[in-house]
Short mmCIF file of C-alpha atoms and ligand atoms in Angstrom, two decimals:
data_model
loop_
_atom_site.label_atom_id
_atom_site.label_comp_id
_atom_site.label_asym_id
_atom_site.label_seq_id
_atom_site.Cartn_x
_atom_site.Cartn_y
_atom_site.Cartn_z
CA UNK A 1 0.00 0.00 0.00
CA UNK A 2 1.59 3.28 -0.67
CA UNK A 3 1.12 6.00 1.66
CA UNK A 4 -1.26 8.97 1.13
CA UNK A 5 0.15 12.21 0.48
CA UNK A 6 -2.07 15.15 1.19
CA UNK A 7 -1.86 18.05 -1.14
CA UNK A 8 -2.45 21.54 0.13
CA UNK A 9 -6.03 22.62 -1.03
CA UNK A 10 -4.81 24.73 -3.46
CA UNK A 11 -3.15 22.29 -5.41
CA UNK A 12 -5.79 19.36 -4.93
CA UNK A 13 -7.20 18.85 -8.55
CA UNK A 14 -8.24 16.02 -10.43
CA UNK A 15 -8.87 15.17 -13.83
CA UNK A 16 -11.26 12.77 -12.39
CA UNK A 17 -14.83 13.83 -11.77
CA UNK A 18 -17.48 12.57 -9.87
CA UNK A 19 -20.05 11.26 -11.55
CA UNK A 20 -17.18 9.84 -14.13
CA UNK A 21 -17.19 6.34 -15.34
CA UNK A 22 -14.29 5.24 -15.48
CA UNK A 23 -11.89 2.06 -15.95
CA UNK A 24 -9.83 0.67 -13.37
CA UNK A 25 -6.47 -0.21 -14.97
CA UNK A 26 -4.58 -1.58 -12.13
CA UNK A 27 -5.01 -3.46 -8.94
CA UNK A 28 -7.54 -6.83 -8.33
CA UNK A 29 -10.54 -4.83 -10.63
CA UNK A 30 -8.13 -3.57 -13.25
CA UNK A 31 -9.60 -3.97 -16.46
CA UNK A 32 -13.88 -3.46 -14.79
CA UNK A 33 -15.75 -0.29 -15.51
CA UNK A 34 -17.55 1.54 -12.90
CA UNK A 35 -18.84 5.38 -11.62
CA UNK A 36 -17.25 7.31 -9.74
CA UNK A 37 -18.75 7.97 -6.52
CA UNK A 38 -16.59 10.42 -4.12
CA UNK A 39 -13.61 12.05 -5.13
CA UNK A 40 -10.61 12.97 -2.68
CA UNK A 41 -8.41 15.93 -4.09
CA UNK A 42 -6.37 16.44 -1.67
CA UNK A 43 -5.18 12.43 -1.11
CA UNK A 44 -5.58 12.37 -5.23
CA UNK A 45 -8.21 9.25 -4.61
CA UNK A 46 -11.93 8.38 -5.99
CA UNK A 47 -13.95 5.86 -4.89
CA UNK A 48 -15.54 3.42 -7.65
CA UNK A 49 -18.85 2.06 -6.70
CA UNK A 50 -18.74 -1.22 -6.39
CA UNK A 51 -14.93 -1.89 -6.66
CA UNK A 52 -12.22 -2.52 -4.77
CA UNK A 53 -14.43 -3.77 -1.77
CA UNK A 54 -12.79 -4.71 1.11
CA UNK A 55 -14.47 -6.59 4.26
CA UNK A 56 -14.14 -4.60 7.25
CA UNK A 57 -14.53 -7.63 10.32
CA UNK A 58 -15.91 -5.51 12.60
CA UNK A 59 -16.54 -5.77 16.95
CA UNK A 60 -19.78 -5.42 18.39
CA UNK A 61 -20.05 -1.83 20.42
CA UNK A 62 -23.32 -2.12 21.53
CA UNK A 63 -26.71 -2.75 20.52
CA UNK A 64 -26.90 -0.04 17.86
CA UNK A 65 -23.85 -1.02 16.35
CA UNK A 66 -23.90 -4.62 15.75
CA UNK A 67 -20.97 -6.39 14.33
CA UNK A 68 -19.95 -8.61 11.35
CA UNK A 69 -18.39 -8.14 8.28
CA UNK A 70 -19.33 -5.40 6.19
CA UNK A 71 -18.36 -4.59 2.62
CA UNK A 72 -17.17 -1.63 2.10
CA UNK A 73 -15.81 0.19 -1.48
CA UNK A 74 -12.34 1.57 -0.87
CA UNK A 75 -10.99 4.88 -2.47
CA UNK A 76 -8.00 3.93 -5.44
CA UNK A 77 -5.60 6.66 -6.62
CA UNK A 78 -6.60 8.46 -9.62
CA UNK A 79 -3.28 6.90 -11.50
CA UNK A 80 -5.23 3.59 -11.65
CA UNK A 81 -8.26 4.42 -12.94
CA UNK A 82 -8.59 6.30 -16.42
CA UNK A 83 -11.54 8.42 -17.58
CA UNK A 84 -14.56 7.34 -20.20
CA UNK A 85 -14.74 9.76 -22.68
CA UNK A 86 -18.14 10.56 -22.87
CA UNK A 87 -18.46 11.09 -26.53
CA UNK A 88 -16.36 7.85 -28.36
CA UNK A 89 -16.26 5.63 -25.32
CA UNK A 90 -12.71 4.76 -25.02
CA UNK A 91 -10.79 5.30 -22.12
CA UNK A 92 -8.49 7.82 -22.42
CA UNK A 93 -5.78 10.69 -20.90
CA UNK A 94 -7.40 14.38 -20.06
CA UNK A 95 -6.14 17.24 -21.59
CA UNK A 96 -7.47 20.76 -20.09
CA UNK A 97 -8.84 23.63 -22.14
CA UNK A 98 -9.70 27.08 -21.35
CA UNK A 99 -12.56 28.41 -23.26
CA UNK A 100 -15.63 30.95 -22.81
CA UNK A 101 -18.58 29.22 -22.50
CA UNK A 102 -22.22 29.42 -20.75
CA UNK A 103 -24.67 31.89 -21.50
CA UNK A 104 -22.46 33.93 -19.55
CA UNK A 105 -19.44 33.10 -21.51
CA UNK A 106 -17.32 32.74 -18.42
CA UNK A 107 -13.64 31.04 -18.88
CA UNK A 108 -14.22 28.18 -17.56
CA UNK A 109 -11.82 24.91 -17.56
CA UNK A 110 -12.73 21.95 -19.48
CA UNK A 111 -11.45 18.76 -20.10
CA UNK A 112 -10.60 17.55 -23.57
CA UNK A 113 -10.36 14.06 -24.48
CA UNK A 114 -7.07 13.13 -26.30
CA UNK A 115 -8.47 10.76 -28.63
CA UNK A 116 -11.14 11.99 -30.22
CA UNK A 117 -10.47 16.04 -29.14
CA UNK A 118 -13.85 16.53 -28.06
CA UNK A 119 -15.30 17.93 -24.88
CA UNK A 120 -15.78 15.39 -21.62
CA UNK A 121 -19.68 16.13 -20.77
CA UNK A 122 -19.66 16.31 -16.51
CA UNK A 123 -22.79 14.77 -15.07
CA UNK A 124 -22.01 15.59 -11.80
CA UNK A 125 -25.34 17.94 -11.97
CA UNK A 126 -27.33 15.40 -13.88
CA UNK A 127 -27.35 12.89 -11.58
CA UNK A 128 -28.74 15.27 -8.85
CA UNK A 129 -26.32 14.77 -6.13
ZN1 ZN B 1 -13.25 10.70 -26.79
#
């Protein structure tokens, strides 16, 4: 396990959104497909739904919390997992673009996929979350 190095907030960015699907490209789901869930910026780690579950055994502390093995998803760093493009499917590398755009034609950052050069659509605010 490599150790988590937190990045001042500043500098805590990823190409990887939620809402994202992505593929896993390393670790005991490379090659599986799944959305992104949560991102952390600042460790540079997303969590997949539904991959890289690990069983937490967990002690009894009470009534309330009852306990047994749970299944929990795990965060992965964002260098094992690669972005969906949105428009030709393939998983591919980010580029970033800054262009006007809205109604308000604000410069605003978007990402570019570098193999078919168009636009990754975010669905962070489709999904309603
Ligand atoms: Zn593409």
């Amino acid at each position: 396990m490599t150790k988590s190095i937190i990045k001042p907030l500043h500098k805590a960015k990823l190409h990887v959104h939620k809402g994202d699907t992505v593929k896993i490209i390393a670790g005991k789901d490379r090659g599986q497909e799944g959305r992104v869930e949560r991102t952390f910026p600042r460790t540079e780690r997303v969590i997949v739904e539904g991959h890289n579950i690990a069983k937490r055994h967990l002690k009894a502390r009470g009534p309330t919390q009852p306990g047994g093995i749970i299944e929990k998803a795990m965060p992965i760093h964002v260098s094992n997992v690669m972005v969906i493009c949105t428009e030709c499917g393939n998983p591919t590398r980010i580029a970033h673009d800054r262009v006007p755009q809205g109604s308000d034609q604000k410069v605003r950052v978007r990402r570019i996929c570098k193999k078919c050069g168009k636009p990754i659509q975010e669905r962070t605010r489709t999904t309603g979350e």
